[in-house]
Amino acid sequence: MSKIRLFLNIVLITSLFIPNKGYALGDFFQEQLDMVNAVIKDQFQRVEEAVNTKYDEAVKVQTKVKDYIEEQQKKISDDVNNYVDKVKENGRYLIDTWSFMPTDDPASRLENPDLVLSVPSIITRNGYNCETHTVLSEGFLLNVHRIPRSKHGREIPKKTVLLQHGLFASSADWILNGPEKSLGYVLADAGYDVWMTNIRGNKYSKEHAWLKENTKEYWNFSWNEVALFDIPAVIDYIRKVKGEDAKIAYIGHSMGTTILFTMLSLRPEYNEKLSVGLALAPEVFISNMKSPIKSLASVTSHIAHTEMVYGAHEFLPKKSFLGQMNKMCEAQQMDSYVCDNVIFYICGADDEQFNRTLLPFFLSNLGTGTSWKTALHMSQLVMSEKFQQFDYGYADRNQRIYGSDTPPEYDLSKVTLNVTLFWAQNDLLSNEKDVMKLHEKLPSSTLYLVPFPKFNHIDYLWAKDAPRLVNDKVLEILDEAMKPKVRDLFFPFRF
């Protein structure tokens, strides 16, 4: 009521100052009403225009989101269809591979106690001393298995070799072919102090000082972190045990070679801490691989994203299909022949060098733990055709980490270590073109073609004729690299 009184008083006072005596009070009210209506109409039009503008913008955003979703769905669909087509295309090779049936009797295969023993227990059972050394790196407790001397030796030799396994593997790779054939034993008998690593996350290096295994933070690594932190920590540990002047030879297989070249490009000071490098089946440039798993590269990012969204950060753990292959491929079952040939299908068929009795042992140590980030990083090498750091998929995130929209390539010109690249014509994962590309980019490298046409990616580990085809050459290279320099012969003392 007070507001109405105030309005009437204003009207009354205003009317006292109206110069025209004939100006009717009704006209005044009408004029005021028209003015208010005009203001209200103007405000309504402005609000209506603003609402229409926002609505149009919302429709545009909705359209963009819809188009983006359709684009991503189409991309995923195309990637999956391409993968299916590739599998169909390679189907005849799978059939050809599975058609191979061996002549030996499965019933003759005896149960192998090595299937349930740890690497140190197997080494000890074969008459060698074995030590386990634990190295701390970024909280991971890395267990390194060491054969310090030959079976009959008493003194620990000064000559030292570091063996680095590949993807899905462990230190078991270097002993699975038994004494006289596996490099772990062969090198020990040849007078070398042998150290066999286990990368973070595998079954021998699962422990972490503060992170739990089922967390995202635990599995947030690829081989980049292994090369940047873990292997340098192991090398420094060995030098602390052996002496700062100890020179260490590095032998890597498959992803073990990826780790070597990554480490030497990111930490070039380690070129001087190693005496020589041997890369068995190098995995650096891998876009030309012939293995059917290449067709998985295009869908790995989608699968990895889905898996990680649901909290699965470990890639193919023991409970997975691959991790359970050893249980499905027991030595007493005919199915093991299929398992043999699935490996041939992926790595290259070589029934002549394949020791089938090793299959259960090999499979029991397969899938020992790695991260989805590692698998995704590998697929990026296939798709990019470059040897580059991990691509986070977003320009702004790459900018925060690398200072560029795309991940930088590893600088192979910094790898000054003398490296021998071992390659084989039937290796479906380490293709000749890719090996030659690596050879051209390295400042100091030599090539060694394994003299057996059917030799494949994993024959380095279990070939029947490994001593003749690989080990003899390895020993020749190491012996040459470990020879004292002329300077050291004439000036053995340091001043």
JSON list of C-alpha atoms in Angstrom, two decimals, residues 10-11 16 30 94 102 169 244 256 348 361 382 391 394 423 449 455 473 488:
[
{"chain": "A", "resi": 10, "resn": "ILE", "atom": "CA", "xyz": [4.22, 11.63, -7.37]},
{"chain": "A", "resi": 11, "resn": "VAL", "atom": "CA", "xyz": [1.37, 11.90, -9.89]},
{"chain": "A", "resi": 16, "resn": "LEU", "atom": "CA", "xyz": [0.83, 20.76, -10.15]},
{"chain": "A", "resi": 30, "resn": "GLN", "atom": "CA", "xyz": [-2.03, 7.02, -20.72]},
{"chain": "A", "resi": 94, "resn": "LEU", "atom": "CA", "xyz": [46.81, -69.81, -40.05]},
{"chain": "A", "resi": 102, "resn": "PRO", "atom": "CA", "xyz": [54.39, -83.61, -35.70]},
{"chain": "A", "resi": 169, "resn": "ALA", "atom": "CA", "xyz": [58.69, -62.32, -20.45]},
{"chain": "A", "resi": 244, "resn": "GLU", "atom": "CA", "xyz": [83.11, -48.44, -10.87]},
{"chain": "A", "resi": 256, "resn": "GLY", "atom": "CA", "xyz": [64.83, -55.75, -24.50]},
{"chain": "A", "resi": 348, "resn": "GLY", "atom": "CA", "xyz": [57.18, -67.28, -37.85]},
{"chain": "A", "resi": 361, "resn": "PHE", "atom": "CA", "xyz": [57.77, -74.25, -19.75]},
{"chain": "A", "resi": 382, "resn": "VAL", "atom": "CA", "xyz": [53.49, -49.42, -35.73]},
{"chain": "A", "resi": 391, "resn": "ASP", "atom": "CA", "xyz": [51.68, -40.17, -27.47]},
{"chain": "A", "resi": 394, "resn": "TYR", "atom": "CA", "xyz": [45.88, -34.78, -26.97]},
{"chain": "A", "resi": 423, "resn": "TRP", "atom": "CA", "xyz": [68.12, -60.51, -37.51]},
{"chain": "A", "resi": 449, "resn": "LEU", "atom": "CA", "xyz": [71.99, -62.46, -40.32]},
{"chain": "A", "resi": 455, "resn": "PHE", "atom": "CA", "xyz": [64.81, -68.92, -37.96]},
{"chain": "A", "resi": 473, "resn": "LYS", "atom": "CA", "xyz": [78.54, -65.47, -32.66]},
{"chain": "A", "resi": 488, "resn": "ASP", "atom": "CA", "xyz": [95.81, -50.97, -21.11]}
]
